[in-house]
Coordinates of C-alpha atoms and ligand atoms in Angstrom, one line a residue:
X1 CA 25.4 59.2 226.3
X2 CA 28.0 58.1 228.8
X3 CA 30.0 60.2 231.2
X4 CA 33.2 58.7 230.2
X5 CA 34.1 56.5 227.2
X6 CA 37.3 54.5 227.3
X7 CA 38.6 53.0 224.2
X8 CA 40.8 50.1 224.7
X9 CA 40.8 47.5 227.5
X10 CA 44.5 46.8 228.1
X11 CA 46.1 47.8 231.3
X12 CA 45.9 51.5 230.6
X13 CA 42.2 51.5 229.8
X14 CA 41.4 49.3 232.8
X15 CA 43.1 51.4 235.3
X16 CA 41.5 54.5 233.9
X17 CA 38.2 52.8 234.3
X18 CA 38.7 51.7 237.8
X19 CA 39.9 55.2 239.0
X20 CA 37.1 57.0 237.1
X21 CA 34.4 54.8 238.6
X22 CA 35.9 55.3 242.1
X23 CA 35.7 59.0 241.3
X24 CA 31.9 58.6 240.9
X25 CA 31.7 58.6 237.1
X26 CA 29.7 56.3 234.9
X27 CA 32.3 54.5 232.5
X28 CA 31.9 52.4 229.4
X29 CA 35.0 50.6 228.2
X30 CA 34.9 49.6 224.5
X31 CA 37.5 47.6 222.7
X32 CA 37.9 45.6 219.4
X33 CA 39.1 42.5 221.6
X34 CA 38.5 41.3 225.2
X35 CA 40.6 42.6 228.0
X36 CA 42.4 39.3 228.3
X37 CA 43.4 39.5 224.6
X38 CA 45.0 42.9 224.9
X39 CA 48.8 43.5 224.3
X40 CA 49.3 44.0 228.0
X41 CA 49.0 40.1 228.6
X42 CA 52.0 39.6 226.5
X43 CA 54.3 41.7 229.0
X44 CA 56.5 39.2 230.5
X45 CA 59.6 40.7 232.4
X46 CA 58.2 43.1 234.8
X47 CA 57.2 46.5 236.0
X48 CA 59.7 49.2 237.4
X49 CA 59.6 50.8 240.9
X50 CA 61.9 51.8 243.7
X51 CA 60.4 49.9 246.6
X52 CA 63.1 49.9 249.1
X53 CA 65.0 53.0 249.3
X54 CA 68.1 51.5 251.3
X55 CA 68.8 49.6 248.0
X56 CA 67.8 52.2 245.4
X57 CA 66.8 55.8 245.1
X58 CA 63.8 57.4 243.2
X59 CA 66.2 60.1 241.9
X60 CA 68.1 57.2 240.2
X61 CA 64.9 55.9 238.6
X62 CA 64.4 59.5 237.4
X63 CA 67.9 59.9 236.1
X64 CA 67.9 56.4 234.3
X65 CA 64.6 57.2 232.6
X66 CA 65.8 60.7 231.6
X67 CA 69.1 59.4 230.4
X68 CA 67.5 56.7 228.3
X69 CA 65.1 59.2 226.7
X70 CA 68.1 61.1 225.4
X71 CA 66.8 64.4 226.8
X72 CA 63.6 64.1 224.8
X73 CA 61.3 64.1 227.8
X74 CA 59.8 66.1 230.6
X75 CA 61.6 65.7 233.9
X76 CA 58.6 66.8 235.9
X77 CA 56.3 64.1 234.2
X78 CA 59.1 61.6 234.8
X79 CA 59.3 62.6 238.5
X80 CA 55.6 62.1 238.8
X81 CA 55.8 58.7 237.4
X82 CA 58.7 57.5 239.5
X83 CA 57.4 58.9 242.6
X84 CA 54.1 57.2 242.3
X85 CA 55.5 53.9 241.1
X86 CA 55.9 52.2 244.5
X87 CA 52.2 53.1 245.4
X88 CA 51.1 51.6 242.0
X89 CA 53.0 48.3 242.6
X90 CA 51.7 48.0 246.1
X91 CA 48.2 48.8 245.0
X92 CA 48.4 46.1 242.3
X93 CA 49.8 43.7 245.1
X94 CA 46.8 44.8 247.3
X95 CA 44.2 43.9 244.6
X96 CA 45.7 40.5 244.0
X97 CA 48.7 40.5 241.6
X98 CA 51.0 37.6 242.7
X99 CA 54.5 39.2 242.7
X100 CA 57.4 37.0 243.3
X101 CA 58.6 37.5 247.0
X102 CA 61.7 36.6 248.9
X103 CA 61.8 34.6 252.2
X104 CA 61.0 37.9 254.2
X105 CA 57.9 38.5 252.0
X106 CA 59.5 41.4 250.3
X107 CA 58.6 41.9 246.6
X108 CA 61.7 40.6 244.5
X109 CA 63.2 42.7 241.7
X110 CA 65.4 41.9 238.8
X111 CA 67.9 44.1 236.8
X112 CA 66.8 45.4 233.4
X113 CA 69.0 47.2 230.9
X114 CA 69.8 50.9 231.2
X115 CA 70.1 50.8 235.0
X116 CA 72.5 49.4 237.6
X117 CA 69.8 48.7 240.2
X118 CA 67.5 45.7 240.6
X119 CA 64.2 47.8 240.1
X120 CA 62.0 45.6 238.1
X121 CA 59.2 43.8 240.1
X122 CA 57.8 40.6 238.5
X123 CA 55.4 37.8 238.6
X124 CA 57.6 35.0 237.2
X125 CA 57.8 35.9 233.5
X126 CA 54.0 36.3 233.2
X127 CA 53.7 39.9 234.8
X128 CA 51.4 41.5 232.2
X129 CA 49.0 38.5 232.2
X130 CA 48.7 38.5 235.9
X131 CA 48.1 42.3 236.1
X132 CA 45.3 42.2 233.4
X133 CA 43.5 39.3 234.9
X134 CA 43.6 41.1 238.2
X135 CA 42.5 44.4 236.9
X136 CA 39.7 42.7 234.9
X137 CA 38.5 40.9 238.1
X138 CA 38.4 44.4 239.8
X139 CA 36.4 45.9 236.8
X140 CA 33.8 43.1 237.0
X141 CA 33.6 43.5 240.9
X142 CA 33.1 47.2 240.4
X143 CA 30.4 46.7 237.8
X144 CA 32.3 48.4 235.0
X145 CA 30.4 48.2 231.7
X146 CA 32.2 46.7 228.6
X147 CA 31.4 46.5 225.0
X148 CA 33.8 44.0 223.4
X149 CA 34.4 43.2 219.7
X150 CA 33.6 46.9 218.9
X151 CA 36.0 48.4 216.3
X152 CA 36.9 52.1 216.7
X153 CA 36.3 53.6 213.2
X154 CA 36.6 57.4 214.0
X155 CA 36.3 59.8 216.7
X156 CA 33.5 62.3 216.8
X157 CA 35.2 65.7 216.7
X158 CA 33.8 69.1 215.8
X159 CA 35.4 72.4 216.2
X160 CA 38.2 70.7 218.1
X161 CA 35.8 69.3 220.6
X162 CA 35.4 65.4 221.1
X163 CA 31.9 64.0 221.6
X164 CA 32.6 60.3 221.5
X165 CA 33.4 57.9 218.8
X166 CA 31.9 55.7 216.0
X167 CA 32.3 52.0 216.2
X168 CA 31.7 49.0 214.0
X169 CA 30.1 46.2 216.0
X170 CA 32.1 43.4 214.7
X171 CA 29.4 40.8 215.7
X172 CA 26.7 42.4 213.7
X173 CA 28.2 44.6 211.2
X174 CA 26.1 47.7 212.5
X175 CA 27.7 51.1 213.1
X176 CA 27.1 52.6 216.4
X177 CA 27.9 56.1 217.6
X178 CA 28.7 56.3 221.2
X179 CA 28.4 59.8 222.6
X180 CA 30.2 60.9 225.8
X181 CA 31.1 63.8 227.8
X182 CA 34.8 62.7 227.9
X183 CA 36.7 60.1 226.0
X184 CA 40.0 58.4 226.7
X185 CA 42.0 56.8 224.0
X186 CA 43.9 53.8 225.4
X187 CA 44.3 51.8 222.1
X188 CA 48.0 50.8 222.6
X189 CA 51.0 51.4 220.4
X190 CA 51.8 51.3 216.7
X191 CA 54.9 49.2 216.5
X192 CA 52.6 46.5 215.3
X193 CA 52.5 48.2 211.8
X194 CA 55.8 46.5 211.2
X195 CA 53.6 43.3 211.0
X196 CA 56.2 40.7 209.8
X197 CA 58.9 42.0 212.0
X198 CA 57.4 42.8 215.3
X199 CA 56.9 41.4 218.8
X200 CA 53.5 43.0 218.9
X201 CA 50.2 41.2 218.5
X202 CA 48.5 41.1 215.1
X203 CA 45.7 43.4 216.4
X204 CA 48.0 46.1 217.4
X205 CA 48.1 48.1 214.2
X206 CA 47.8 51.8 215.0
X207 CA 44.0 52.1 214.8
X208 CA 43.6 54.7 217.6
X209 CA 46.7 56.6 216.5
X210 CA 45.4 56.9 213.0
X211 CA 41.8 57.8 214.0
X212 CA 43.3 60.4 216.2
X213 CA 45.4 61.8 213.3
X214 CA 42.2 62.0 211.1
X215 CA 40.4 63.8 213.8
X216 CA 42.9 66.7 214.2
X217 CA 44.8 65.2 217.2
X218 CA 48.4 66.2 217.5
X219 CA 50.8 63.2 217.3
X220 CA 54.4 63.5 218.6
X221 CA 57.6 61.7 218.1
X222 CA 56.3 59.2 215.9
X223 CA 59.8 58.3 214.4
X224 CA 60.8 56.8 217.7
X225 CA 60.0 53.1 217.4
X226 CA 61.9 50.8 219.7
X227 CA 63.3 47.6 218.3
X228 CA 63.7 44.9 221.0
X229 CA 67.1 43.3 220.8
X230 CA 65.9 39.7 221.5
X231 CA 63.0 38.2 219.3
X232 CA 63.1 34.7 218.0
X233 CA 64.7 34.5 214.7
X234 CA 62.1 34.3 211.9
X235 CA 58.8 34.3 214.1
X236 CA 59.9 37.4 216.0
X237 CA 58.2 36.2 219.2
X238 CA 59.7 38.1 222.1
X239 CA 62.3 36.5 224.5
X240 CA 61.9 38.9 227.5
X241 CA 64.7 41.1 228.7
X242 CA 64.2 39.3 231.9
X243 CA 66.4 36.6 230.3
X244 CA 69.3 39.0 230.1
X245 CA 68.3 40.4 233.5
X246 CA 68.9 36.9 235.0
X247 CA 72.4 36.6 233.5
X248 CA 71.9 35.4 229.8
X249 CA 74.7 36.4 227.4
X250 CA 74.5 37.5 223.8
X251 CA 77.2 35.8 221.5
X252 CA 77.9 35.7 218.0
X253 CA 78.8 32.7 215.7
X254 CA 82.1 32.4 217.2
X255 CA 80.6 32.1 220.6
X256 CA 82.0 35.5 221.7
X257 CA 80.2 38.1 223.8
X258 CA 80.3 41.5 222.1
X259 CA 78.2 43.9 224.2
X260 CA 77.3 44.4 227.7
X261 CA 73.8 42.8 227.6
X262 CA 72.4 45.3 230.2
X263 CA 73.0 48.4 228.1
X264 CA 70.0 50.2 227.0
X265 CA 67.9 48.5 224.3
X266 CA 68.9 51.0 221.4
X267 CA 72.6 50.2 222.0
X268 CA 72.1 46.5 222.3
X269 CA 69.9 46.4 219.2
X270 CA 72.4 48.4 217.2
X271 CA 75.2 46.1 218.2
X272 CA 73.1 43.0 217.2
X273 CA 72.0 44.6 214.0
X274 CA 75.6 45.3 212.8
X275 CA 76.5 41.7 213.4
X276 CA 73.5 40.6 211.3
X277 CA 74.0 42.8 208.4
X278 CA 77.7 41.6 208.3
X279 CA 76.2 38.2 207.7
X280 CA 77.0 36.9 211.3
X281 CA 74.4 35.4 213.6
X282 CA 73.4 36.2 217.1
X283 CA 72.4 34.0 220.0
X284 CA 71.0 34.2 223.5
X285 CA 73.0 31.9 225.6
X286 CA 71.4 30.7 228.9
X287 CA 73.4 27.4 229.1
X288 CA 75.5 28.6 232.1
X289 CA 72.4 29.6 234.1
X290 CA 71.2 27.1 236.8
X291 CA 68.3 25.0 235.3
X292 CA 66.1 25.4 238.6
X293 CA 66.4 29.2 238.2
X294 CA 65.4 29.0 234.5
X295 CA 62.4 26.8 235.5
X296 CA 61.4 29.1 238.2
X297 CA 62.1 32.6 236.8
X298 CA 61.9 32.1 233.1
X299 CA 59.4 29.2 232.4
X300 CA 57.6 31.1 229.7
X301 CA 60.9 31.9 227.7
X302 CA 61.8 28.2 228.0
X303 CA 58.5 27.2 226.8
X304 CA 58.3 29.7 223.8
X305 CA 61.9 28.7 222.7
X306 CA 61.0 25.0 222.8
X307 CA 57.5 25.3 221.2
X308 CA 58.5 27.6 218.4
X309 CA 62.1 26.5 217.7
X310 CA 62.5 23.2 219.3
X311 CA 65.5 24.4 221.3
X312 CA 66.2 23.6 224.8
X313 CA 67.6 26.8 226.2
X314 CA 69.3 25.0 229.1
X315 CA 71.5 23.3 226.7
X316 CA 71.5 25.0 223.4
X317 CA 71.9 28.5 221.9
X318 CA 68.9 30.4 220.8
X319 CA 69.2 32.4 217.6
X320 CA 67.6 35.8 217.9
X321 CA 67.1 39.1 216.0
X322 CA 65.8 42.5 216.9
X323 CA 62.1 43.3 216.1
X324 CA 59.9 46.3 216.3
X325 CA 58.5 46.3 219.8
X326 CA 57.3 49.6 221.3
X327 CA 56.2 53.1 220.3
X328 CA 57.9 55.9 222.2
X329 CA 55.8 58.4 220.2
X330 CA 52.1 58.8 220.0
X331 CA 49.1 61.1 220.9
X332 CA 50.6 64.2 222.5
X333 CA 49.3 64.6 225.9
X334 CA 49.8 67.4 228.7
X335 CA 50.6 66.6 232.3
X336 CA 46.9 66.0 232.8
X337 CA 46.8 63.4 229.9
X338 CA 44.6 65.9 227.9
X339 CA 45.2 66.1 224.1
X340 CA 45.0 69.3 222.0
X341 CA 41.2 68.4 221.4
X342 CA 38.8 69.4 224.2
X343 CA 37.4 66.5 226.2
X344 CA 39.7 63.9 224.6
X345 CA 42.5 62.3 226.8
X346 CA 45.0 59.6 226.0
X347 CA 47.0 57.1 228.2
X348 CA 49.2 54.1 227.9
X349 CA 51.2 53.1 224.8
X350 CA 49.1 55.2 222.5
X351 CA 50.1 58.3 224.2
X352 CA 53.3 60.4 224.1
X353 CA 53.3 61.6 227.7
X354 CA 56.8 62.9 227.8
X355 CA 58.4 59.9 229.5
X356 CA 60.2 57.6 227.1
X357 CA 61.6 60.2 224.6
X358 CA 64.0 58.4 222.2
X359 CA 64.3 55.1 224.1
X360 CA 62.1 53.3 226.8
X361 CA 63.7 51.4 229.6
X362 CA 62.2 47.8 230.0
X363 CA 59.7 47.8 232.8
X364 CA 58.7 51.4 232.4
X365 CA 55.9 50.9 230.2
X366 CA 53.7 48.8 232.6
X367 CA 54.4 51.4 235.3
X368 CA 53.3 54.0 233.0
X369 CA 50.0 52.3 232.0
X370 CA 49.2 51.7 235.6
X371 CA 50.2 55.0 237.1
X372 CA 49.1 57.3 234.3
X373 CA 46.1 55.1 233.4
X374 CA 44.7 55.7 236.9
X375 CA 45.6 59.5 236.7
X376 CA 44.1 59.9 233.4
X377 CA 40.9 58.3 234.7
X378 CA 40.6 60.9 237.4
X379 CA 41.3 63.8 235.0
X380 CA 38.8 62.8 232.4
X381 CA 36.0 61.9 235.0
X382 CA 36.6 65.3 236.7
X383 CA 36.2 66.8 233.3
X384 CA 32.9 65.1 232.7
X385 CA 31.7 66.2 236.2
X386 CA 32.0 69.7 235.0
X387 CA 29.8 69.3 232.0
X388 CA 26.1 69.3 232.1
X389 CA 25.5 67.7 228.6
X390 CA 26.9 67.7 225.1
X391 CA 26.0 70.3 222.5
X392 CA 25.5 70.1 218.8
X393 CA 25.8 66.4 218.6
X394 CA 22.8 66.5 216.2
X395 CA 25.0 68.0 213.3
X396 CA 27.2 64.9 213.4
X397 CA 26.7 62.5 210.6
X398 CA 27.0 58.8 210.7
X399 CA 30.0 57.1 209.2
X400 CA 28.0 54.3 207.7
X401 CA 29.0 55.5 204.2
X402 CA 32.7 54.9 204.8
X403 CA 32.0 51.2 205.4
X404 CA 29.5 50.9 202.7
X405 CA 32.0 52.3 200.2
X406 CA 34.4 49.6 201.2
X407 CA 31.8 46.9 200.5
X408 CA 31.4 48.5 197.1
X409 CA 35.1 48.6 196.1
X410 CA 36.1 46.1 193.3
X411 CA 38.6 43.4 194.4
X412 CA 41.1 43.6 191.6
X413 CA 44.2 43.7 193.9
X414 CA 44.7 41.5 196.9
X415 CA 45.3 43.8 199.8
X416 CA 46.9 40.8 202.0
X417 CA 49.7 40.7 199.5
X418 CA 50.2 44.5 199.6
X419 CA 50.1 44.4 203.5
X420 CA 52.9 41.9 203.5
X421 CA 54.9 43.9 201.1
X422 CA 54.1 47.1 203.1
X423 CA 55.5 45.5 206.3
X424 CA 58.6 44.2 204.5
X425 CA 59.3 47.6 202.9
X426 CA 58.7 49.3 206.2
X427 CA 61.3 47.1 208.0
X428 CA 63.9 47.5 205.3
X429 CA 63.5 51.2 204.7
X430 CA 62.2 52.7 207.9
X431 CA 63.9 50.1 210.2
X432 CA 66.7 50.2 212.7
X433 CA 69.0 52.3 210.5
X434 CA 67.4 54.7 208.0
X435 CA 68.7 56.9 205.1
X436 CA 67.1 59.6 203.0
X437 CA 66.9 57.7 199.8
X438 CA 65.1 54.7 201.4
X439 CA 62.8 57.1 203.2
X440 CA 61.9 58.7 199.9
X441 CA 61.4 55.3 198.3
X442 CA 59.1 54.3 201.1
X443 CA 56.9 57.4 200.9
X444 CA 56.6 56.9 197.1
X445 CA 55.7 53.3 197.8
X446 CA 53.0 54.4 200.2
X447 CA 51.6 57.0 197.7
X448 CA 51.5 54.4 194.9
X449 CA 49.7 52.0 197.3
X450 CA 47.2 54.8 198.1
X451 CA 46.5 55.2 194.5
X452 CA 45.7 51.5 194.1
X453 CA 43.3 51.3 197.1
X454 CA 40.3 52.0 194.8
X455 CA 40.9 48.6 193.3
X456 CA 41.5 46.7 196.6
X457 CA 38.1 45.8 197.9
X458 CA 37.1 43.0 200.2
X459 CA 36.0 39.7 198.9
X460 CA 33.7 38.8 201.9
X461 CA 30.5 40.9 201.6
X462 CA 28.8 39.4 204.7
X463 CA 28.0 41.6 207.7
X464 CA 28.4 39.2 210.6
X465 CA 32.0 38.8 212.0
X466 CA 33.4 40.0 208.8
X467 CA 37.2 39.5 209.5
X468 CA 38.1 40.4 206.0
X469 CA 36.5 43.9 206.6
X470 CA 38.5 44.4 209.9
X471 CA 41.7 43.4 208.3
X472 CA 41.1 46.0 205.6
X473 CA 40.2 48.6 208.0
X474 CA 43.5 47.8 210.0
X475 CA 45.3 47.8 206.7
X476 CA 44.1 51.4 206.0
X477 CA 45.3 52.6 209.5
X478 CA 48.8 50.8 209.0
X479 CA 49.2 52.6 205.7
X480 CA 48.4 56.1 207.4
X481 CA 50.7 55.6 210.4
X482 CA 53.6 54.0 208.4
X483 CA 53.7 57.1 206.3
X484 CA 53.8 59.3 209.3
X485 CA 56.7 57.2 210.7
X486 CA 58.7 57.8 207.5
X487 CA 57.8 61.5 207.2
X488 CA 58.8 62.3 210.8
X489 CA 62.0 60.1 210.3
X490 CA 63.0 62.1 207.2
X491 CA 62.8 65.4 209.0
X492 CA 64.8 64.4 212.1
X493 CA 68.3 64.6 210.7
X494 CA 70.3 63.1 213.5
X495 CA 70.8 59.9 215.4
X496 CA 69.2 59.7 218.8
X497 CA 68.1 56.7 220.8
X498 CA 66.1 54.4 218.7
X499 CA 66.2 56.7 215.7
X500 CA 69.4 56.1 213.6
X501 CA 70.2 58.1 210.4
X502 CA 73.1 56.7 208.3
X503 CA 73.9 60.3 207.0
X504 CA 73.7 62.0 210.5
X505 CA 75.3 59.6 212.9
X506 CA 75.3 61.9 216.0
X507 CA 72.9 63.4 218.3
X508 CA 72.4 67.1 217.3
X509 CA 71.2 69.9 219.7
X510 CA 69.2 71.5 217.0
X511 CA 66.8 68.4 217.2
X512 CA 66.4 68.5 220.9
X513 CA 62.7 69.0 220.2
X514 CA 59.6 66.9 219.8
X515 CA 58.5 66.3 216.2
X516 CA 54.7 66.6 215.5
X517 CA 52.2 65.5 212.9
X518 CA 48.9 67.1 212.8
X519 CA 46.1 67.5 210.2
X520 CA 44.7 71.1 210.2
X521 CA 42.4 72.5 207.7
X522 CA 42.6 69.1 205.8
X523 CA 46.4 69.6 205.4
X524 CA 48.9 67.3 207.0
X525 CA 51.6 69.4 208.9
X526 CA 54.9 67.9 210.1
X527 CA 57.2 69.9 212.2
X528 CA 59.1 70.3 215.4
X529 CA 58.0 72.1 218.8
X530 CA 59.7 72.7 222.1
X531 CA 59.7 69.9 224.8
X532 CA 56.6 70.3 227.0
Ligands
FAD601 C1 55.7 40.9 223.9 C2 55.8 42.1 224.7 C3 56.3 42.0 226.0 C4 56.3 43.2 226.9 N1 57.0 43.2 228.1 C5 56.9 44.3 228.9 C6 57.5 44.2 230.1 O1 57.9 43.2 230.7 N2 57.5 45.3 231.0 C7 56.9 46.6 230.4 O2 56.9 47.6 231.1 N3 56.4 46.6 229.2 C8 56.4 45.4 228.3 N4 55.9 45.6 227.1 C9 55.2 46.8 226.7 C10 53.7 46.8 227.3 O3 53.2 45.5 227.5 C11 52.8 47.7 226.5 O4 53.4 48.9 226.4 C12 51.5 47.9 227.3 O5 50.9 46.6 227.7 C13 50.4 48.7 226.6 O6 49.3 48.8 227.3 P1 48.1 49.6 226.8 O7 47.0 49.4 227.8 O8 48.5 51.0 226.4 O9 47.6 49.0 225.4 P2 47.2 47.4 225.0 O10 47.5 46.5 226.2 O11 47.8 47.1 223.8 O12 45.7 47.5 224.9 C14 45.2 48.3 223.7 C15 43.6 48.0 223.7 O13 43.0 48.9 222.6 C16 42.1 48.0 221.9 N5 42.1 48.5 220.6 C17 43.1 48.7 219.7 N6 42.6 49.0 218.5 C18 41.2 49.3 218.6 C19 40.1 49.6 217.8 N7 40.3 49.9 216.5 N8 38.9 49.6 218.3 C20 38.6 49.4 219.6 N9 39.6 48.9 220.4 C21 41.0 49.0 219.9 C22 42.6 46.7 222.1 O14 41.7 45.7 221.8 C23 43.1 46.6 223.4 O15 42.1 46.4 224.3 C24 55.8 44.4 226.2 C25 55.3 44.5 225.1 C26 55.3 43.2 224.3 C27 54.7 43.3 223.0

């Protein structure tokens, strides 16, 4: 048994681990990849904080975040985030994150969408990568224990209390129950379920969100999926907002600008999407920017464009389209990062901690994972300190049967083909603009898919490093959470932030509420509740 089990080794998980360890708690961090492979390494553009109050104001950061959320957030939580942001960035710098500096050694900041201030601190366009490497170094220095290549299957929950989690050791195929006094879920977001149309990594497929749902954890605002305006056409690899932050234009096929590039992401995405469905094309235009500036501040964007499209952004237009990018919804937490299940906490993109609401500002996720990751580590470790041991764990059965059943399923239907189909249907019917018919169609499609599952087994029956099995487990989670996105989208009969309904074009006061999805007494309940 461990004091604190942290599931997920991205920025949120590592920050939670460091603060819990400092708080005198034994910590074990378990994840299906390695820290240096987490989604956080892909964050390019930067991290928001008001550093110099003569140029900016914390109240403006609070207002910008609240405005972007379209009033679906908690101002006190936003205040906590924004007031602690400066300390978080300075802490990152103190442990070694190499932020870009000006000639007076002040951390440089760039402007992101949805704000008039230069508030985004950056490390060239490799900000997330530098942050993760630095945090991981600190974890090693602080002797934090890791188990890598362990796949979360389910949480151990009984009578609304969490006792740890059940994992598949990917290396050996063995099932292991890890018991803990407190558990933090930091498994990242669920936008990766749009697998063919997302900027997210392949492994980002809602595993933690789905395991939480199965265990009776309350999910919130799942319909709010952010589509990033600028992903490379076809491959959907992200071209960071830092490009527009440094002055890139968006132009149509007539070479005309059609939107203020630094409006919030939902607005820019909608403007681009309208062009695309009217058979126009949209390009990112960086040709007018100084080449030295591009080489210095946007080297990764330049390299990605060249490697994946053979386009030199200093001389040519770059074709782009929007792609699913970030999940504003997630596991509902209170201001102490607690879920509705005792001893279970959540932080980072997997959590809905009442910050982003209907639309997230670029740069606000990194600051959330660092600031709230650290705070979640303190809350959960304090909880562990107050507990002597865990009761009743003997009654919890092993989940070996669940995996054994998958090995025994016949392979009459190829689930990889179905996975592709699912991602395409999801994008088309539960994408940037949704309507009732499409949502109903999609829900039927999922029900049909579920009925075919008993014939969709895995071909590879080996135990060691069985990628086929992992892909299948991820596919099951993808099905579960895709359906929740559609169900929550259906019940929100308005357009707000990233959620757009064709039949209900305006924001409606009636829906100034959080949606929720929760399994209680084996029944899925979907509804609305007051903002908390
Ligand atoms: C391309 C890209 C660029 C971005 N740029 C920015 C930016 O510039 N600024 C900004 O603020 N935000 C940015 N974001 C968003 C930001 O990077 C993420 O929201 C943030 O990094 C999420 O961190 P996290 O720690 O919550 O999760 P992650 O970094 O996603 O880590 C999740 C962890 O959970 C583990 N895990 C998942 N499933 C399982 C399982 N079944 N079993 C065990 N472990 C599991 C994973 O292995 C991983 O260790 C960007 C996102 C993308 C995709």
